[in-house]
PDB file of C-alpha atoms in Angstrom:
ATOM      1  CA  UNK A   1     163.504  -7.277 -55.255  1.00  0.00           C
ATOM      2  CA  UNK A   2     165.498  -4.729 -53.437  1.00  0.00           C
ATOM      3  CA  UNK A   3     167.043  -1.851 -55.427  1.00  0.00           C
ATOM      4  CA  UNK A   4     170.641  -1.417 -54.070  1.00  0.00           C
ATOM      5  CA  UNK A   5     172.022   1.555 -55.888  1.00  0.00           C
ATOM      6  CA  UNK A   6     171.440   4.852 -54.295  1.00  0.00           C
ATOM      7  CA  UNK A   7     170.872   2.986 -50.846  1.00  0.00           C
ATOM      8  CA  UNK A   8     172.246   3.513 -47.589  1.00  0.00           C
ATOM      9  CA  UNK A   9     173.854   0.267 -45.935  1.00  0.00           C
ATOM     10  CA  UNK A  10     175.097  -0.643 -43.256  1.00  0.00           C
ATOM     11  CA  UNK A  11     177.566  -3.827 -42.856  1.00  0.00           C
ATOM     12  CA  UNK A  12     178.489  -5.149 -39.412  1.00  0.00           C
ATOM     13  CA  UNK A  13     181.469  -6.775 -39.110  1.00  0.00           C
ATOM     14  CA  UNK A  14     182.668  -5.479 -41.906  1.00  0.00           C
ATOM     15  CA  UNK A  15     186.234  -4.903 -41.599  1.00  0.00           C
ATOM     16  CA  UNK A  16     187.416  -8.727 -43.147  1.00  0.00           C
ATOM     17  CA  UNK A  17     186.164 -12.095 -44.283  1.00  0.00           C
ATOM     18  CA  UNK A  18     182.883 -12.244 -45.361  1.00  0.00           C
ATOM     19  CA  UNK A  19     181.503  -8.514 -44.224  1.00  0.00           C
ATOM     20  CA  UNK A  20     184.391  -7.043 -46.466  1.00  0.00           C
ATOM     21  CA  UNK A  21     182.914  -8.806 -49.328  1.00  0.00           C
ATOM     22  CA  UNK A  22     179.446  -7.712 -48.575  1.00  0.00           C
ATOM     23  CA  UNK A  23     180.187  -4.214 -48.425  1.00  0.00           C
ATOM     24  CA  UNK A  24     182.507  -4.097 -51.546  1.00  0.00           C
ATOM     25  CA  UNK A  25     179.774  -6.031 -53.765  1.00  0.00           C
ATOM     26  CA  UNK A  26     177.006  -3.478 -52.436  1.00  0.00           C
ATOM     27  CA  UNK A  27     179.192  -0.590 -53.186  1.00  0.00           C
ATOM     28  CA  UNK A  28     180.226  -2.088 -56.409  1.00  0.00           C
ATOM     29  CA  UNK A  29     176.381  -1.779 -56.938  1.00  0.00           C
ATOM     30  CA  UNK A  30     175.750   1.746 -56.108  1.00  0.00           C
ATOM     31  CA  UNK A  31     175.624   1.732 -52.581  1.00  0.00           C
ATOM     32  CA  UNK A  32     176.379   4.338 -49.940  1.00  0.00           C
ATOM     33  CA  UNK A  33     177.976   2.169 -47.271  1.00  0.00           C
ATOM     34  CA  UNK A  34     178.789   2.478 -43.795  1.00  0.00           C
ATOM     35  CA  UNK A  35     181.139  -0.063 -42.375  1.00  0.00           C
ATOM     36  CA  UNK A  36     181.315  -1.064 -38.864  1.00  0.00           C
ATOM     37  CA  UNK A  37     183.744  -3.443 -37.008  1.00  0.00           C
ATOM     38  CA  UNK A  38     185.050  -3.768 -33.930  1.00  0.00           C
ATOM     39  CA  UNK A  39     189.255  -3.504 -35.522  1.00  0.00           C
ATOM     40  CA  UNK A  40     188.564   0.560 -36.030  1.00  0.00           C
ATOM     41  CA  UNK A  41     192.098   0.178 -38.504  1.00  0.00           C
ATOM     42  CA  UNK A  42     190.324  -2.816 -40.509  1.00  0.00           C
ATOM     43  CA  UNK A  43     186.848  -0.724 -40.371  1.00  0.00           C
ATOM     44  CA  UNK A  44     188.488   2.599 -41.980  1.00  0.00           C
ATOM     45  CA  UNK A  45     190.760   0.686 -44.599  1.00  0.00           C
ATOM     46  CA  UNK A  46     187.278  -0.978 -46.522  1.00  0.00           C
ATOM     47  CA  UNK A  47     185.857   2.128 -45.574  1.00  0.00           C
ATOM     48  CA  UNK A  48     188.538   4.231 -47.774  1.00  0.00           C
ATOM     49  CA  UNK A  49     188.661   1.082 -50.476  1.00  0.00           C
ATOM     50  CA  UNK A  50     185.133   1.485 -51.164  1.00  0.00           C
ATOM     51  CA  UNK A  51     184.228   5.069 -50.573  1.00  0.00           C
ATOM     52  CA  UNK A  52     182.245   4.289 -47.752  1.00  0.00           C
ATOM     53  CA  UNK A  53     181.949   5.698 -44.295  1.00  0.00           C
ATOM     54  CA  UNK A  54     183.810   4.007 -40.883  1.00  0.00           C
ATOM     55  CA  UNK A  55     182.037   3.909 -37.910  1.00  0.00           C
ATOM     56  CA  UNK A  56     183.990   1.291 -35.553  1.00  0.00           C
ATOM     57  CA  UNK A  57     181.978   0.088 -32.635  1.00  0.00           C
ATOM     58  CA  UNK A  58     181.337  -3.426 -30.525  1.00  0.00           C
ATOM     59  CA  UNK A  59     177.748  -4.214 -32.246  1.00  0.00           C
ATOM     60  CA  UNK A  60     177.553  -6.814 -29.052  1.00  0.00           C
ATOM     61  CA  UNK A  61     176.125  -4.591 -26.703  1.00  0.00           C
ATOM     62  CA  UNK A  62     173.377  -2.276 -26.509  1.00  0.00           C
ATOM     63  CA  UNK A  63     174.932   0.837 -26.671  1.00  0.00           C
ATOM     64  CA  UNK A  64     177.366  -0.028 -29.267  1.00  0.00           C
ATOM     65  CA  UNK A  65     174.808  -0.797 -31.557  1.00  0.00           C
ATOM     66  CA  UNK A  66     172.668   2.182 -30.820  1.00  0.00           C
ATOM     67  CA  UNK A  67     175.456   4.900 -31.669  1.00  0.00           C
ATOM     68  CA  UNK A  68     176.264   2.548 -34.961  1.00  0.00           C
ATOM     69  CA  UNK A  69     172.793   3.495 -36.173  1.00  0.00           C
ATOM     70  CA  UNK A  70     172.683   6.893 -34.962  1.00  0.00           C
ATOM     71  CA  UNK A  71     176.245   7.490 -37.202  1.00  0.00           C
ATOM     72  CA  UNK A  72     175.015   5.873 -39.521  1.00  0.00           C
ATOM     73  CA  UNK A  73     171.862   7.861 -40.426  1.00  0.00           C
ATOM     74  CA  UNK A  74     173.847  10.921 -39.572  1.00  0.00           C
ATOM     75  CA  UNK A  75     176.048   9.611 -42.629  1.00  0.00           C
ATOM     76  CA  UNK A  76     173.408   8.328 -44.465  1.00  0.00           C
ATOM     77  CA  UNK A  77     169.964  10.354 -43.779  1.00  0.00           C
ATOM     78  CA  UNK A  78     168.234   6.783 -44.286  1.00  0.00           C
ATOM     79  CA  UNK A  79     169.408   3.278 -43.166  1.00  0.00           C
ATOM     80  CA  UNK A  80     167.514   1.556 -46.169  1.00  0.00           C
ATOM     81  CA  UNK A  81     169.711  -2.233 -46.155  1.00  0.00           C
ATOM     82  CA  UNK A  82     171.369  -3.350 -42.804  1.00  0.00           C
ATOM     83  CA  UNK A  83     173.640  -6.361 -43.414  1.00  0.00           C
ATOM     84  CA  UNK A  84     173.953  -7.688 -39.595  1.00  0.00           C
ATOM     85  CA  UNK A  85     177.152  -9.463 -40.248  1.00  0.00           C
ATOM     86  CA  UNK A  86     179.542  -9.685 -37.394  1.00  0.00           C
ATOM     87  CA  UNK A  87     179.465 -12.866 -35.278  1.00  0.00           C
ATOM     88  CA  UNK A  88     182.013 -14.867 -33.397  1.00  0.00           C
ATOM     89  CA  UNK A  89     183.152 -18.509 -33.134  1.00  0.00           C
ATOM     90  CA  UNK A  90     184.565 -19.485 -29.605  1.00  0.00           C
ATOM     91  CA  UNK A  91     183.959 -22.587 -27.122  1.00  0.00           C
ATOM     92  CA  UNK A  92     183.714 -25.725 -28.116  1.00  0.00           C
ATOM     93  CA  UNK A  93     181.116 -28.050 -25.879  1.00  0.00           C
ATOM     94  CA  UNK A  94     178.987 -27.735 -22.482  1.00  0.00           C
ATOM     95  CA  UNK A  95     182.662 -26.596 -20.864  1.00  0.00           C
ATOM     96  CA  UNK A  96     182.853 -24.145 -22.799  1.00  0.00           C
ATOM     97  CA  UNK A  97     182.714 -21.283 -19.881  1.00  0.00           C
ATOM     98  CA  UNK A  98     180.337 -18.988 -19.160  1.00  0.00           C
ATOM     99  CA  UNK A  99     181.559 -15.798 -20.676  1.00  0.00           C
ATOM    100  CA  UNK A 100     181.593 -17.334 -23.732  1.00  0.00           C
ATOM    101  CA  UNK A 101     178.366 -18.681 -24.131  1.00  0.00           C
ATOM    102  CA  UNK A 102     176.900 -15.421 -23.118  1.00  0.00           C
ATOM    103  CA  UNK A 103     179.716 -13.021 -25.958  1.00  0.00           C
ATOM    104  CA  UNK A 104     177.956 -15.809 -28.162  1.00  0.00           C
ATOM    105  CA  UNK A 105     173.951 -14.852 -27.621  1.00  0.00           C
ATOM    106  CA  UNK A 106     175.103 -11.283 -27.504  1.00  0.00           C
ATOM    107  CA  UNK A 107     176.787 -10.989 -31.193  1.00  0.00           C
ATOM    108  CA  UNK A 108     175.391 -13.863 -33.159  1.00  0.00           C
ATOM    109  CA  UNK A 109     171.938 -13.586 -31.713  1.00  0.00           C
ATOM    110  CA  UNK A 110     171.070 -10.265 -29.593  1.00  0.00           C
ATOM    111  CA  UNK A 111     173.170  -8.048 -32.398  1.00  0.00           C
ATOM    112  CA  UNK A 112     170.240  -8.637 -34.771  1.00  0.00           C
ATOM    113  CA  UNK A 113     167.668  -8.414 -32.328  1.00  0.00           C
ATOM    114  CA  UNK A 114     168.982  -4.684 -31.022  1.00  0.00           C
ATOM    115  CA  UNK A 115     169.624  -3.383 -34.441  1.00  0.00           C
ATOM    116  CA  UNK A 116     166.494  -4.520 -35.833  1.00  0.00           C
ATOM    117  CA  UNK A 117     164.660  -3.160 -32.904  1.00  0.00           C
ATOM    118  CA  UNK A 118     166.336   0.302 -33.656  1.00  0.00           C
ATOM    119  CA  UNK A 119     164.918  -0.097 -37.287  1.00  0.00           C
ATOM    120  CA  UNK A 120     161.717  -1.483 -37.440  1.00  0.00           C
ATOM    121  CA  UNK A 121     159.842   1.490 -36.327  1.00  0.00           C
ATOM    122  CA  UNK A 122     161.319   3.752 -39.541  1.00  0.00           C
ATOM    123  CA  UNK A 123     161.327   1.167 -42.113  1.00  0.00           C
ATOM    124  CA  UNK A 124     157.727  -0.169 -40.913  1.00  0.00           C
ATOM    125  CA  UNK A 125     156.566   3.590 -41.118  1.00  0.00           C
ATOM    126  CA  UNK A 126     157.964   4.106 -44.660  1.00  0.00           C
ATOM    127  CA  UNK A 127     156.746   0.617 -45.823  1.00  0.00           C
ATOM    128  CA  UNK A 128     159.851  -0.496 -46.710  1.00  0.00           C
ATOM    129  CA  UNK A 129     163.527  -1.840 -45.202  1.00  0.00           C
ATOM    130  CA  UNK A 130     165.963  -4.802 -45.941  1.00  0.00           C
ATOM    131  CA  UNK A 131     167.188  -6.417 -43.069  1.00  0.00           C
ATOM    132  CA  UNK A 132     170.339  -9.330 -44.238  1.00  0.00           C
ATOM    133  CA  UNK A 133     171.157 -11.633 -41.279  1.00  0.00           C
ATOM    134  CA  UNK A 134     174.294 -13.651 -41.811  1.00  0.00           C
ATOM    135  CA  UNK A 135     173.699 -17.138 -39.977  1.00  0.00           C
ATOM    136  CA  UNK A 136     175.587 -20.139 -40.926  1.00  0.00           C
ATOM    137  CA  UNK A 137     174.448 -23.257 -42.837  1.00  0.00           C
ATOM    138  CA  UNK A 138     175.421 -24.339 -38.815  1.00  0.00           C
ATOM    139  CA  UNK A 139     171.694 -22.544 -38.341  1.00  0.00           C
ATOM    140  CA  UNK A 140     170.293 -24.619 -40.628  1.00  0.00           C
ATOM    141  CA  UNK A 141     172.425 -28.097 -39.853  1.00  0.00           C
ATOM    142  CA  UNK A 142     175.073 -28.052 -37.011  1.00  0.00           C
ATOM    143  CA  UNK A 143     179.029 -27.529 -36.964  1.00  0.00           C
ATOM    144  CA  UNK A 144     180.476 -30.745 -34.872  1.00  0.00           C
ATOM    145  CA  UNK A 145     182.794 -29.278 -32.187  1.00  0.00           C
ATOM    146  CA  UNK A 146     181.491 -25.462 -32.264  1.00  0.00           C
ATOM    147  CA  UNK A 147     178.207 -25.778 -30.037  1.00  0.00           C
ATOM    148  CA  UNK A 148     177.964 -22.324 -28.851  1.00  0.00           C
ATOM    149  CA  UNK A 149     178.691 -21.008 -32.569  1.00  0.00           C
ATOM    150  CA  UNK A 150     175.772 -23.933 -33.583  1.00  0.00           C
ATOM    151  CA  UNK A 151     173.421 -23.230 -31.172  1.00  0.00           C
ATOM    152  CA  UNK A 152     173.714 -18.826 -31.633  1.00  0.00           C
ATOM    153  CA  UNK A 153     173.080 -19.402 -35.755  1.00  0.00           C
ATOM    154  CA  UNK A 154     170.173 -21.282 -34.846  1.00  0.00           C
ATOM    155  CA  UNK A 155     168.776 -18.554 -32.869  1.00  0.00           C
ATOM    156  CA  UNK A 156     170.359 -16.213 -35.832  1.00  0.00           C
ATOM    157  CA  UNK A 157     168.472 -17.950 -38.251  1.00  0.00           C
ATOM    158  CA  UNK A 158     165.413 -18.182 -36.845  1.00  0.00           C
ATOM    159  CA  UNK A 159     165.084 -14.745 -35.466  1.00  0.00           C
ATOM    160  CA  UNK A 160     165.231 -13.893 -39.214  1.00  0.00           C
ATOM    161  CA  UNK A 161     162.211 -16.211 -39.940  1.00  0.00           C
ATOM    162  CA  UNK A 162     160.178 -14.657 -37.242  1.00  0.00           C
ATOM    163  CA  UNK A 163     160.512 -10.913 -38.766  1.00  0.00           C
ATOM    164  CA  UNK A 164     159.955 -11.946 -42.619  1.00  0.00           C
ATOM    165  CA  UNK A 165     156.706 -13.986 -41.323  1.00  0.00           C
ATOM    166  CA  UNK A 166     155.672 -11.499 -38.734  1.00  0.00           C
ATOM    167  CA  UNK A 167     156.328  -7.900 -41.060  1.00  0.00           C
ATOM    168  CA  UNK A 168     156.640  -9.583 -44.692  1.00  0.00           C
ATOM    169  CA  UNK A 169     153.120  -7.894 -45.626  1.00  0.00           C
ATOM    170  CA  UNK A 170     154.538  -4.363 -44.255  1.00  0.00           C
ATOM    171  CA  UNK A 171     157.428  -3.900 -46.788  1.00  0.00           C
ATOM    172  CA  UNK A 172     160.308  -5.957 -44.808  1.00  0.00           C
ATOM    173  CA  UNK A 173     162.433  -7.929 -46.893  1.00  0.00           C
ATOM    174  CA  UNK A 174     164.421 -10.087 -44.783  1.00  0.00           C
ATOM    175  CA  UNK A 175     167.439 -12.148 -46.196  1.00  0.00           C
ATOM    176  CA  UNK A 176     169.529 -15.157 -44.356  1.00  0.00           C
ATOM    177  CA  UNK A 177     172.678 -15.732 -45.455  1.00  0.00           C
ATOM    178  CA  UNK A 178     174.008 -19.636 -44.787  1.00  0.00           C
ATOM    179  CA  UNK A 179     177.271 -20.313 -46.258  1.00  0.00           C
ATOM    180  CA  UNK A 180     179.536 -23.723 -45.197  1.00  0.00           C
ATOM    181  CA  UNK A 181     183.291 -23.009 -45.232  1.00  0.00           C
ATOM    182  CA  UNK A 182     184.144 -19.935 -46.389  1.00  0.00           C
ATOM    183  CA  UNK A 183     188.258 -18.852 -46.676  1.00  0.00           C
ATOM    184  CA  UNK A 184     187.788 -16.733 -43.560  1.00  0.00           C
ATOM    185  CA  UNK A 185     189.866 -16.195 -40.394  1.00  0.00           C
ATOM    186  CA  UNK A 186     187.206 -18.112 -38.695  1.00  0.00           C
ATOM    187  CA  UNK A 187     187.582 -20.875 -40.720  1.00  0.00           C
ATOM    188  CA  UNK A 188     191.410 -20.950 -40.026  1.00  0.00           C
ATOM    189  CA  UNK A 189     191.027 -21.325 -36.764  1.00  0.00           C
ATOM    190  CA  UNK A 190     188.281 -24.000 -36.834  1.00  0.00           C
ATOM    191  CA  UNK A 191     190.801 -26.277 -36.210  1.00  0.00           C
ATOM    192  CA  UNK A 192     190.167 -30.198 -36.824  1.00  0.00           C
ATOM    193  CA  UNK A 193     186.523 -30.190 -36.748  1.00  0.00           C
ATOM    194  CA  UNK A 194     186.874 -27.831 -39.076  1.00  0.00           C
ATOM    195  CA  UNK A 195     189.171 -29.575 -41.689  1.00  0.00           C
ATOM    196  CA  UNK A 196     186.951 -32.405 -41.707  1.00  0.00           C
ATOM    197  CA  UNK A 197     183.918 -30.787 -42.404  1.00  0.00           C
ATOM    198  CA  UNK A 198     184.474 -27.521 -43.825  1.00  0.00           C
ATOM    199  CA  UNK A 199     187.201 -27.121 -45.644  1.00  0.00           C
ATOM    200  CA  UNK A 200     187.528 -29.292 -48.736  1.00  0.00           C
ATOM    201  CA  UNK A 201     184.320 -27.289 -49.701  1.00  0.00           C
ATOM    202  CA  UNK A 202     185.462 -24.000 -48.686  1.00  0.00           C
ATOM    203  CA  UNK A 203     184.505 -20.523 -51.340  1.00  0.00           C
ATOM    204  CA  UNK A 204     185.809 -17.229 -51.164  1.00  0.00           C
ATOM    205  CA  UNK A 205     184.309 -14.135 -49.159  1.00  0.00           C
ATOM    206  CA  UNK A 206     183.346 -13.015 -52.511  1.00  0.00           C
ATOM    207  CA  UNK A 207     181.034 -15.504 -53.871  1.00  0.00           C
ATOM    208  CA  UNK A 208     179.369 -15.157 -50.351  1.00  0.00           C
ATOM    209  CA  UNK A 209     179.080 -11.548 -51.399  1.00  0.00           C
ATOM    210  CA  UNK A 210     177.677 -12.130 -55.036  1.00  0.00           C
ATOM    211  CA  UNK A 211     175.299 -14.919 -53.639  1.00  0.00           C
ATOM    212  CA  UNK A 212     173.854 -12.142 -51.344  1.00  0.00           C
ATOM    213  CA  UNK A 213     173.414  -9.932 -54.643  1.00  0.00           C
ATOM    214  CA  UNK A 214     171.652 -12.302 -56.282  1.00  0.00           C
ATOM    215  CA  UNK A 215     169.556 -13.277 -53.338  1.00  0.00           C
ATOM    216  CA  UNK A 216     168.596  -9.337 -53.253  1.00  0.00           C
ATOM    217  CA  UNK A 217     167.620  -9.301 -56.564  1.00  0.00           C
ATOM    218  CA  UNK A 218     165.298 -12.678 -56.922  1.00  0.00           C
ATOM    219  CA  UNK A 219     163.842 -11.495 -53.421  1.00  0.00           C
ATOM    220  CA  UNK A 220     165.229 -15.128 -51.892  1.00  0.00           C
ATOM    221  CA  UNK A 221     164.563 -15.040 -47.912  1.00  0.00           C
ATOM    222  CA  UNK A 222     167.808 -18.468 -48.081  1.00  0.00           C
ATOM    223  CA  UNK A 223     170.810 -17.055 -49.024  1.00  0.00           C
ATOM    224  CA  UNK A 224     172.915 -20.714 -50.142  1.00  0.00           C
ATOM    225  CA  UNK A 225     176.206 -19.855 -51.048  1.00  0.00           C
ATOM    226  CA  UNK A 226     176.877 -23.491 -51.162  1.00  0.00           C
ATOM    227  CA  UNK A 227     173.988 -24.858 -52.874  1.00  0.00           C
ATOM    228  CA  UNK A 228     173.856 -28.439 -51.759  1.00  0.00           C
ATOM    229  CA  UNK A 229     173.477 -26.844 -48.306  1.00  0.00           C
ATOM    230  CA  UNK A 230     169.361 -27.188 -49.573  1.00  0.00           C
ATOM    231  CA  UNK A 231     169.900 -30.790 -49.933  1.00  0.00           C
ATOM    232  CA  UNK A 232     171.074 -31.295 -46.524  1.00  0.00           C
ATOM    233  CA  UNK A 233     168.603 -29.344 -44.826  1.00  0.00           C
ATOM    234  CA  UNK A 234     165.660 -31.647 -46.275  1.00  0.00           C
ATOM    235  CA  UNK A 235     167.408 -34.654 -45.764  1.00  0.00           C
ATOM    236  CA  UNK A 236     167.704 -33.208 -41.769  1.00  0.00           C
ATOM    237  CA  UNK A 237     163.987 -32.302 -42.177  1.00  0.00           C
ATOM    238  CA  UNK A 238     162.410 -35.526 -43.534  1.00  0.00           C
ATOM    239  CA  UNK A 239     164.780 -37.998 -41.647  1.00  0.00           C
ATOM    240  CA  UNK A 240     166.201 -36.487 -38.605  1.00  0.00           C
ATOM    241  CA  UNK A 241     167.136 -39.576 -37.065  1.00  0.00           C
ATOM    242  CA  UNK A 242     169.444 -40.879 -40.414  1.00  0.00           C
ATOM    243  CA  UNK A 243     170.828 -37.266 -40.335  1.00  0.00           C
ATOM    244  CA  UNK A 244     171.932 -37.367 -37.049  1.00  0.00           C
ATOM    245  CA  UNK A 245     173.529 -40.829 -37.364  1.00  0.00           C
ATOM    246  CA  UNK A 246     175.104 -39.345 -40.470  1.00  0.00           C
ATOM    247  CA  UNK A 247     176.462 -36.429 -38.483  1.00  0.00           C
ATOM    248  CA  UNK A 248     177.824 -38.970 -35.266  1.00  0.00           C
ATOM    249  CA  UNK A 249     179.618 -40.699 -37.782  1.00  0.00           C
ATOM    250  CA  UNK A 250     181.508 -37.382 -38.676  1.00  0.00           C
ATOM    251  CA  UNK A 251     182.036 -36.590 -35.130  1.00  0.00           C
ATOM    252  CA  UNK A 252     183.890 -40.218 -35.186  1.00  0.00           C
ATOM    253  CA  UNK A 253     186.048 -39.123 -37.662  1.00  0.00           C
ATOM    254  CA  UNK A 254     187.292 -35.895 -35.964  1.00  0.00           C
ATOM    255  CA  UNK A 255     188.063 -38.033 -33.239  1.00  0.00           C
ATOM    256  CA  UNK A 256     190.005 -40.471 -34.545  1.00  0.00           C
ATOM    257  CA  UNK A 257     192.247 -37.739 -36.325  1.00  0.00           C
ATOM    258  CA  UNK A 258     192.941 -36.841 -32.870  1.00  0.00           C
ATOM    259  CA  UNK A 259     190.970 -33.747 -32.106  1.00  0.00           C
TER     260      UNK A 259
END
């Protein structure tokens, strides 16, 4: 169980969509919280809603996510939750150009990596550090017609296996948060693919953000927003190969409606 109130958290990404509704819910729960986006306007409005603390910055890159964390426990004095939120949906297939494959690995996978490297050696020290990933239930499964976005929350999602399993033992509580459609801008501009698959089953940003409370509090490493999402990933487990015909099947869909 992690204690939220009195803690120091930091959100990425938290400026709209699903990181605005992770730092109001921790806030709402006694939180001190920093939030960080790369919109600086969007950043400081939640910042002033909440009675948190701004601190806009590009988490993609090395730098940007060092000075984040030095603000931050300049605000703060301890960094004690770090919800690694921001990520980005662009490209579709193999075409997809280089550039943005690469933006891709550098928010929705390396973001995690540098920030938890910044971290580890404090929290590992002290015994003690939450560390909330958001992924996609695309980490788990796949999104048709997003494969950079698919194949970044994989690497999201298991990069946030490896540190619960590697530093579980030393006090790290590590929590991966894979919601389906959620009534985002990213979700907007999913397009077809996205209609298909996402949206009939679409939640608010806010029951994203109380799933992630009550994932803190039972001490859940699977953050399911959408709960058949469970479901699914067995069925993928057990019988890959039905899955995936499932899945094609889908992708046939989309296509017909014209994508």
């Amino acid at each position: 169980m992690t204690i939220v109130e009195g803690s120091g958290v930091v959100v990425t990404g938290g400026g709209a969509g699903i990181g605005r509704a992770l730092a109001r819910r921790l806030a709402a729960g006694g939180a001190r919280v920093v939030v960080n986006d790369l919109d600086a306007g969007a950043a400081t409005a939640v910042a002033e809603e909440i009675g948190g603390f701004a601190v806009p910055g590009d988490v993609a890159t090395e730098q940007g996510v060092r000075e984040l964390i030095a603000a931050a426990r300049g605000h703060l004095g301890e960094i004690d939750i770090f919800c690694s939120n921001a990520g980005i949906a662009n490209g579709t297939g193999p075409d997809t150009p280089e550039e943005s494959w690469q933006r891709s690995w550098e928010l929705n996978v390396m973001a995690h990596v540098r920030a938890s490297r910044e971290l580890l050696p404090g929290w590992l020290s002290r015994g003690r550090g939450c560390f909330v990933v958001t992924a996609s239930a695309a980490g788990l499964l796949t999104m048709l017609g997003a494969a950079p976005y698919s194949v970044t929350k994989h690497g999201a999602e298991a990069y946030a296996e490896w540190l619960a399993a590697t530093y579980g033992h030393r006090g790290l509580a590590v929590h991966c948060i894979c919601p389906q459609g959620v009534r985002t801008s990213m979700l907007a501009a999913s397009g077809r693919a996205g209609d298909v698959v996402l949206r009939e089953a679409a939640i608010e940003p806010e029951d994203v953000g109380e799933a992630l409370w009550e994932g803190l509090a039972d001490g859940r490493f699977l953050i399911l927003p959408h709960p058949e999402v469970r479901d699914y990933f067995g069925r993928r487990a057990t019988d890959t190969d039905r899955w995936l015909r499932g899945m094609n099947r889908m992708q046939q869909r989309i296509e017909e409606a014209g994508l």
